[in-house]
Amino acid sequence: MAAKKGENEVIVLIRVLDKGAKDKRDIIIDDIISNPISCGYLLDFCQKSYCAENLNFFMAVDKFKDECGLLDFRDPESITTCKEMADKIWADYLSLNSPNEVSLPSEDREVTMQRMKNPAEYKAKLFDVAMQDAIKTLQRDTLARFLKSSQYTDMATKVRAVHQMMLTKAFEADGAYQIDVPLKTRLTDERVNGPRDFSLDEILGDKILFREMLDYLEKKFKAENLKCARQIRRFEELTSEKKMDDLKDFAWDVYLYFIAPGSPFEVSCTNLDRKSVQLRLGCPIKTMFEPIKENTMLVLKQDHKAFCAQIQTKTLKERLKEEKGPTHSKTSFLSKIKIF
């Protein structure tokens, strides 16, 4: 039950959940691994069960297929790129004594070795024979346990909740999502009076500068990349706190509000970058938004220089004064002396 081109993965996954509502045995492994969201939850289960090699192999080949689809095999460089990617997969999963070796029938190994001699002929299908055995193993040894796991339950609960929000258009409501703005400023009087060469990193971490740039971009109706970059930065900070449930919810929110097709603050990204995020919603890691962050920062650089040029020293002084709060003038010693 793979998602059709342009079809929302959440909706496809709802159909899978409905399919298994009466009897989970109606769900097959392809229903899970063909959808990057459910595949990510399966990955979390496999990693915690110390049986992730077959799924990791499948995911590596799936990525290989996606990247091969972008290559022009009339170009010798594309053939070289394909071979390099294939060699890495072989070294990681199929060669004898490889670090993540998957069990493979000898005849399938031989067929794959022969195919690797001519990657331009087989292209994205180079590993199809080898991958079938890994998929059969996942179906036979892993799927039933996953369907009884907490990961499957968590996935079902989250996806149904998201689907309900989609149906009620909750994402479109005003104030539905709040940006985690910086709580403090590192600005000083000396910095305010100095050159206005604030870096993007400095802006994203500073209460005053972030609010000023947010206001500047909102007036231009182009604040989505700043908001996204800020939330990704906050997500990266949260990873150090190791609160996995909170981290999953935060990752889902970043995806739903900035990355999912048609999201309220959708930023530009490739399908492959979006897919890489979907694969990690069930098992978040610090670097899962890295490609998205790189792209948002590139877009922000287009407005960064203009923002720094227009911001007024007077404005920053006022904001800094407000941040410091009211100052109480000290009473001098002489003022305390009563004159008779």
Tab-separated table of C-alpha atoms in Angstrom:
chain	number	residue	atom	x	y	z
A	1	MET	CA	0.000	0.000	0.000
A	2	ALA	CA	2.635	2.476	-1.089
A	3	ALA	CA	1.712	6.123	-1.391
A	4	LYS	CA	0.928	7.245	-4.908
A	5	LYS	CA	2.902	10.180	-6.213
A	6	GLY	CA	1.690	13.314	-4.460
A	7	GLU	CA	-0.469	11.376	-1.989
A	8	ASN	CA	-0.202	12.227	1.687
A	9	GLU	CA	1.650	9.546	3.658
A	10	VAL	CA	-0.569	10.081	6.702
A	11	ILE	CA	-3.705	9.287	4.699
A	12	VAL	CA	-2.078	6.171	3.232
A	13	LEU	CA	-1.064	5.059	6.716
A	14	ILE	CA	-4.610	5.558	7.984
A	15	ARG	CA	-5.746	3.058	5.358
A	16	VAL	CA	-3.154	0.580	6.622
A	17	LEU	CA	-4.318	1.056	10.219
A	18	ASP	CA	-7.927	0.576	9.150
A	19	LYS	CA	-6.913	-2.522	7.221
A	20	GLY	CA	-5.535	-4.050	10.418
A	21	ALA	CA	-8.229	-2.748	12.761
A	22	LYS	CA	-10.041	-6.094	12.972
A	23	ASP	CA	-7.044	-8.336	12.511
A	24	LYS	CA	-3.483	-7.025	12.389
A	25	ARG	CA	-2.495	-10.132	10.464
A	26	ASP	CA	-4.077	-8.488	7.424
A	27	ILE	CA	-1.149	-6.048	7.392
A	28	ILE	CA	1.870	-7.139	5.361
A	29	ILE	CA	5.426	-5.866	5.613
A	30	ASP	CA	5.125	-3.867	2.386
A	31	ASP	CA	2.355	-1.806	4.007
A	32	ILE	CA	4.875	-0.716	6.638
A	33	ILE	CA	8.165	-0.308	4.784
A	34	SER	CA	6.679	1.378	1.708
A	35	ASN	CA	5.596	4.332	3.848
A	36	PRO	CA	8.520	6.340	5.292
A	37	ILE	CA	6.571	7.297	8.427
A	38	SER	CA	5.693	3.735	9.457
A	39	CYS	CA	9.119	2.560	8.309
A	40	GLY	CA	10.644	4.966	10.831
A	41	TYR	CA	8.597	3.530	13.693
A	42	LEU	CA	9.609	0.039	12.590
A	43	LEU	CA	13.227	1.210	12.634
A	44	ASP	CA	12.859	2.331	16.246
A	45	PHE	CA	11.460	-1.093	17.147
A	46	CYS	CA	14.226	-2.948	15.302
A	47	GLN	CA	16.985	-0.846	16.825
A	48	LYS	CA	15.698	-1.457	20.336
A	49	SER	CA	15.286	-5.164	19.572
A	50	TYR	CA	18.822	-5.396	18.122
A	51	CYS	CA	17.566	-6.727	14.789
A	52	ALA	CA	17.884	-3.719	12.494
A	53	GLU	CA	20.302	-5.031	9.862
A	54	ASN	CA	17.652	-6.166	7.356
A	55	LEU	CA	15.651	-2.960	7.670
A	56	ASN	CA	18.802	-0.844	7.458
A	57	PHE	CA	19.708	-2.707	4.280
A	58	PHE	CA	16.247	-2.116	2.839
A	59	MET	CA	16.445	1.599	3.693
A	60	ALA	CA	19.914	1.907	2.169
A	61	VAL	CA	18.714	0.292	-1.056
A	62	ASP	CA	15.559	2.403	-1.062
A	63	LYS	CA	17.692	5.542	-0.808
A	64	PHE	CA	19.933	4.166	-3.552
A	65	LYS	CA	16.861	3.767	-5.775
A	66	ASP	CA	15.740	7.327	-5.070
A	67	GLU	CA	19.159	8.772	-5.836
A	68	CYS	CA	19.571	6.660	-8.974
A	69	GLY	CA	16.326	8.170	-10.195
A	70	LEU	CA	18.047	11.553	-10.251
A	71	LEU	CA	21.048	10.374	-12.286
A	72	ASP	CA	21.531	10.685	-16.029
A	73	PHE	CA	23.146	7.394	-17.022
A	74	ARG	CA	24.258	8.839	-20.344
A	75	ASP	CA	26.796	10.762	-18.281
A	76	PRO	CA	29.894	8.744	-17.244
A	77	GLU	CA	29.994	10.648	-13.942
A	78	SER	CA	26.511	9.388	-13.096
A	79	ILE	CA	27.632	5.811	-13.722
A	80	THR	CA	30.601	6.382	-11.422
A	81	THR	CA	28.320	7.844	-8.753
A	82	CYS	CA	25.994	4.857	-9.019
A	83	LYS	CA	28.902	2.437	-8.674
A	84	GLU	CA	30.266	4.270	-5.632
A	85	MET	CA	26.884	4.137	-3.901
A	86	ALA	CA	26.509	0.458	-4.785
A	87	ASP	CA	30.004	-0.368	-3.519
A	88	LYS	CA	29.188	1.226	-0.171
A	89	ILE	CA	26.004	-0.812	0.221
A	90	TRP	CA	27.909	-3.967	-0.651
A	91	ALA	CA	30.643	-3.161	1.865
A	92	ASP	CA	28.165	-2.292	4.620
A	93	TYR	CA	25.662	-5.126	4.225
A	94	LEU	CA	26.564	-7.842	1.721
A	95	SER	CA	30.280	-8.528	1.792
A	96	LEU	CA	31.442	-11.326	4.046
A	97	ASN	CA	32.172	-10.046	7.565
A	98	SER	CA	30.669	-6.637	6.773
A	99	PRO	CA	29.705	-4.630	9.894
A	100	ASN	CA	25.956	-5.041	9.271
A	101	GLU	CA	25.942	-8.238	7.230
A	102	VAL	CA	22.534	-9.529	6.212
A	103	SER	CA	21.915	-13.195	5.608
A	104	LEU	CA	21.746	-13.820	1.882
A	105	PRO	CA	21.436	-17.082	-0.087
A	106	SER	CA	24.641	-17.810	-1.972
A	107	GLU	CA	22.901	-17.748	-5.354
A	108	ASP	CA	21.429	-14.295	-4.633
A	109	ARG	CA	24.834	-13.050	-3.554
A	110	GLU	CA	26.356	-14.333	-6.784
A	111	VAL	CA	23.639	-12.704	-8.908
A	112	THR	CA	24.168	-9.393	-7.134
A	113	MET	CA	27.936	-9.597	-7.599
A	114	GLN	CA	27.432	-10.077	-11.326
A	115	ARG	CA	25.006	-7.160	-11.497
A	116	MET	CA	27.469	-4.855	-9.772
A	117	LYS	CA	29.877	-5.287	-12.673
A	118	ASN	CA	27.488	-3.283	-14.839
A	119	PRO	CA	25.529	-0.792	-12.688
A	120	ALA	CA	24.461	1.265	-15.715
A	121	GLU	CA	22.463	-1.702	-17.011
A	122	TYR	CA	20.510	-2.379	-13.818
A	123	LYS	CA	20.444	1.145	-12.377
A	124	ALA	CA	17.951	1.380	-9.488
A	125	LYS	CA	17.132	-2.344	-9.766
A	126	LEU	CA	20.698	-3.422	-9.050
A	127	PHE	CA	19.915	-4.795	-5.562
A	128	ASP	CA	16.373	-6.048	-6.212
A	129	VAL	CA	17.296	-9.731	-5.950
A	130	ALA	CA	19.250	-9.263	-2.728
A	131	MET	CA	16.580	-7.065	-1.189
A	132	GLN	CA	13.786	-9.613	-1.602
A	133	ASP	CA	15.333	-11.954	0.946
A	134	ALA	CA	15.680	-9.120	3.476
A	135	ILE	CA	12.008	-8.221	2.981
A	136	LYS	CA	10.967	-11.860	3.436
A	137	THR	CA	12.934	-11.965	6.691
A	138	LEU	CA	11.202	-8.820	7.933
A	139	GLN	CA	7.817	-10.324	7.058
A	140	ARG	CA	8.595	-13.644	8.716
A	141	ASP	CA	10.589	-12.655	11.793
A	142	THR	CA	9.843	-9.007	12.581
A	143	LEU	CA	6.405	-7.845	11.465
A	144	ALA	CA	4.265	-9.765	13.965
A	145	ARG	CA	6.350	-8.542	16.905
A	146	PHE	CA	6.251	-4.965	15.628
A	147	LEU	CA	2.455	-5.023	15.345
A	148	LYS	CA	2.283	-5.926	19.054
A	149	SER	CA	4.860	-3.344	20.106
A	150	SER	CA	4.581	0.023	21.821
A	151	GLN	CA	6.056	1.614	18.695
A	152	TYR	CA	3.109	0.451	16.601
A	153	THR	CA	0.649	1.658	19.236
A	154	ASP	CA	2.384	5.036	19.471
A	155	MET	CA	2.395	5.351	15.686
A	156	ALA	CA	-1.290	4.507	15.390
A	157	THR	CA	-2.239	6.976	18.115
A	158	LYS	CA	-0.170	9.794	16.634
A	159	VAL	CA	-1.211	9.242	13.027
A	160	ARG	CA	-4.906	9.085	13.900
A	161	ALA	CA	-4.585	12.293	15.931
A	162	VAL	CA	-2.821	14.028	13.040
A	163	HIS	CA	-5.440	12.777	10.603
A	164	GLN	CA	-8.199	14.181	12.788
A	165	MET	CA	-6.430	17.550	12.826
A	166	MET	CA	-6.245	17.400	9.041
A	167	LEU	CA	-9.972	16.704	8.779
A	168	THR	CA	-10.888	19.581	11.099
A	169	LYS	CA	-8.309	21.894	9.497
A	170	ALA	CA	-6.854	22.540	12.944
A	171	PHE	CA	-3.478	23.410	11.421
A	172	GLU	CA	-5.012	26.435	9.723
A	173	ALA	CA	-6.421	27.976	12.912
A	174	ASP	CA	-4.889	31.244	14.090
A	175	GLY	CA	-2.395	30.655	16.866
A	176	ALA	CA	-2.432	26.887	16.319
A	177	TYR	CA	1.348	26.787	16.524
A	178	GLN	CA	3.609	28.920	18.664
A	179	ILE	CA	7.246	29.528	17.810
A	180	ASP	CA	9.722	28.916	20.631
A	181	VAL	CA	11.332	32.345	20.544
A	182	PRO	CA	14.634	32.863	22.371
A	183	LEU	CA	14.091	33.774	26.012
A	184	LYS	CA	17.199	35.891	26.519
A	185	THR	CA	19.307	38.435	24.708
A	186	ARG	CA	23.075	38.525	24.596
A	187	LEU	CA	23.139	42.086	23.336
A	188	THR	CA	25.119	44.627	25.304
A	189	ASP	CA	25.342	48.396	25.010
A	190	GLU	CA	28.749	47.965	23.428
A	191	ARG	CA	27.434	45.475	20.855
A	192	VAL	CA	24.445	47.676	20.017
A	193	ASN	CA	26.700	50.675	19.412
A	194	GLY	CA	29.086	48.641	17.282
A	195	PRO	CA	28.820	47.412	13.680
A	196	ARG	CA	25.482	45.875	12.714
A	197	ASP	CA	27.070	42.674	11.467
A	198	PHE	CA	24.871	40.251	13.361
A	199	SER	CA	25.247	36.672	12.122
A	200	LEU	CA	22.226	34.494	11.385
A	201	ASP	CA	23.270	32.193	14.195
A	202	GLU	CA	23.402	35.172	16.543
A	203	ILE	CA	19.947	36.300	15.423
A	204	LEU	CA	18.391	32.849	15.859
A	205	GLY	CA	19.616	32.662	19.446
A	206	ASP	CA	18.848	36.197	20.595
A	207	LYS	CA	15.468	37.385	21.863
A	208	ILE	CA	15.727	40.957	20.580
A	209	LEU	CA	17.381	40.260	17.238
A	210	PHE	CA	15.075	37.340	16.455
A	211	ARG	CA	11.942	39.371	17.142
A	212	GLU	CA	13.242	42.245	15.039
A	213	MET	CA	14.039	40.020	12.059
A	214	LEU	CA	10.744	38.165	12.462
A	215	ASP	CA	8.865	41.462	12.344
A	216	TYR	CA	10.936	42.560	9.334
A	217	LEU	CA	10.194	39.360	7.383
A	218	GLU	CA	6.530	39.159	8.360
A	219	LYS	CA	5.995	42.571	6.809
A	220	LYS	CA	7.351	41.041	3.609
A	221	PHE	CA	5.182	37.904	4.041
A	222	LYS	CA	8.260	35.672	4.007
A	223	ALA	CA	8.925	34.683	7.620
A	224	GLU	CA	8.448	30.914	7.245
A	225	ASN	CA	12.152	30.118	6.818
A	226	LEU	CA	13.136	32.081	9.921
A	227	LYS	CA	10.445	30.347	11.963
A	228	CYS	CA	11.508	26.952	10.645
A	229	ALA	CA	15.200	27.576	11.313
A	230	ARG	CA	14.389	28.679	14.856
A	231	GLN	CA	12.299	25.577	15.568
A	232	ILE	CA	14.983	23.285	14.181
A	233	ARG	CA	17.523	25.003	16.417
A	234	ARG	CA	15.228	24.456	19.404
A	235	PHE	CA	14.774	20.804	18.409
A	236	GLU	CA	18.539	20.341	18.341
A	237	GLU	CA	18.740	21.851	21.830
A	238	LEU	CA	16.047	19.471	23.080
A	239	THR	CA	17.947	16.396	21.879
A	240	SER	CA	20.468	16.927	24.667
A	241	GLU	CA	17.680	16.658	27.247
A	242	LYS	CA	16.882	13.125	26.058
A	243	LYS	CA	13.120	13.334	26.638
A	244	MET	CA	12.133	11.073	23.765
A	245	ASP	CA	8.353	11.530	23.935
A	246	ASP	CA	8.668	15.316	23.964
A	247	LEU	CA	11.240	15.093	21.186
A	248	LYS	CA	8.909	13.033	18.995
A	249	ASP	CA	6.071	15.507	19.469
A	250	PHE	CA	8.367	18.429	18.664
A	251	ALA	CA	9.718	16.667	15.554
A	252	TRP	CA	6.190	15.919	14.377
A	253	ASP	CA	5.207	19.573	14.856
A	254	VAL	CA	8.174	20.807	12.818
A	255	TYR	CA	7.251	18.362	10.075
A	256	LEU	CA	3.527	19.168	10.092
A	257	TYR	CA	3.876	22.944	10.187
A	258	PHE	CA	6.911	23.460	7.944
A	259	ILE	CA	7.735	20.400	5.822
A	260	ALA	CA	4.579	18.432	5.011
A	261	PRO	CA	3.048	19.341	1.635
A	262	GLY	CA	0.537	22.142	2.106
A	263	SER	CA	1.667	22.886	5.668
A	264	PRO	CA	0.872	26.351	7.118
A	265	PHE	CA	4.490	27.590	6.954
A	266	GLU	CA	5.757	25.273	4.228
A	267	VAL	CA	9.394	25.786	3.302
A	268	SER	CA	10.953	24.647	0.065
A	269	CYS	CA	12.591	21.219	0.175
A	270	THR	CA	13.195	18.249	-2.092
A	271	ASN	CA	11.098	15.104	-1.914
A	272	LEU	CA	14.169	13.190	-0.757
A	273	ASP	CA	14.811	15.628	2.087
A	274	ARG	CA	11.158	15.429	3.119
A	275	LYS	CA	11.321	11.640	3.035
A	276	SER	CA	14.449	11.611	5.198
A	277	VAL	CA	12.535	13.578	7.845
A	278	GLN	CA	9.519	11.264	7.645
A	279	LEU	CA	11.788	8.276	8.231
A	280	ARG	CA	12.918	9.783	11.528
A	281	LEU	CA	9.590	10.889	13.021
A	282	GLY	CA	9.367	7.585	14.881
A	283	CYS	CA	12.970	7.674	16.097
A	284	PRO	CA	14.222	11.288	16.100
A	285	ILE	CA	17.916	12.131	15.990
A	286	LYS	CA	19.621	15.502	16.249
A	287	THR	CA	20.593	15.673	12.568
A	288	MET	CA	17.224	14.661	11.089
A	289	PHE	CA	16.417	18.203	9.910
A	290	GLU	CA	19.924	19.028	8.687
A	291	PRO	CA	19.098	19.248	4.940
A	292	ILE	CA	16.031	21.375	5.709
A	293	LYS	CA	18.080	23.662	7.942
A	294	GLU	CA	20.749	24.130	5.292
A	295	ASN	CA	18.153	25.181	2.750
A	296	THR	CA	16.334	27.570	5.094
A	297	MET	CA	19.620	29.220	6.040
A	298	LEU	CA	20.474	29.705	2.365
A	299	VAL	CA	17.123	31.403	1.810
A	300	LEU	CA	17.547	33.569	4.911
A	301	LYS	CA	20.923	34.782	3.681
A	302	GLN	CA	19.091	36.526	0.851
A	303	ASP	CA	17.392	38.841	3.383
A	304	HIS	CA	20.023	38.813	6.095
A	305	LYS	CA	22.196	41.615	4.761
A	306	ALA	CA	19.226	43.888	4.051
A	307	PHE	CA	17.836	43.283	7.540
A	308	CYS	CA	21.117	44.187	9.225
A	309	ALA	CA	21.441	47.298	7.066
A	310	GLN	CA	18.011	48.677	7.935
A	311	ILE	CA	17.902	48.005	11.662
A	312	GLN	CA	18.363	51.169	13.697
A	313	THR	CA	20.748	51.488	16.622
A	314	LYS	CA	18.094	53.553	18.381
A	315	THR	CA	15.601	50.690	18.071
A	316	LEU	CA	18.031	48.177	19.522
A	317	LYS	CA	18.827	50.512	22.407
A	318	GLU	CA	15.134	50.838	23.186
A	319	ARG	CA	14.613	47.072	23.037
A	320	LEU	CA	17.635	46.468	25.252
A	321	LYS	CA	16.391	49.049	27.748
A	322	GLU	CA	12.977	47.365	27.822
A	323	GLU	CA	14.636	44.012	28.362
A	324	LYS	CA	16.650	45.285	31.298
A	325	GLY	CA	13.489	46.647	32.888
A	326	PRO	CA	12.988	49.881	34.805
A	327	THR	CA	16.027	51.242	36.579
A	328	HIS	CA	15.700	52.821	39.969
A	329	SER	CA	17.938	55.786	40.625
A	330	LYS	CA	20.033	55.344	43.709
A	331	THR	CA	19.382	57.756	46.560
A	332	SER	CA	22.524	59.652	47.419
A	333	PHE	CA	23.887	59.824	50.929
A	334	LEU	CA	23.227	63.561	51.111
A	335	SER	CA	19.603	63.172	50.113
A	336	LYS	CA	19.024	61.086	53.209
A	337	ILE	CA	20.197	63.888	55.518
A	338	LYS	CA	17.358	65.864	56.964
A	339	ILE	CA	18.006	69.595	56.867
A	340	PHE	CA	16.672	71.588	59.804
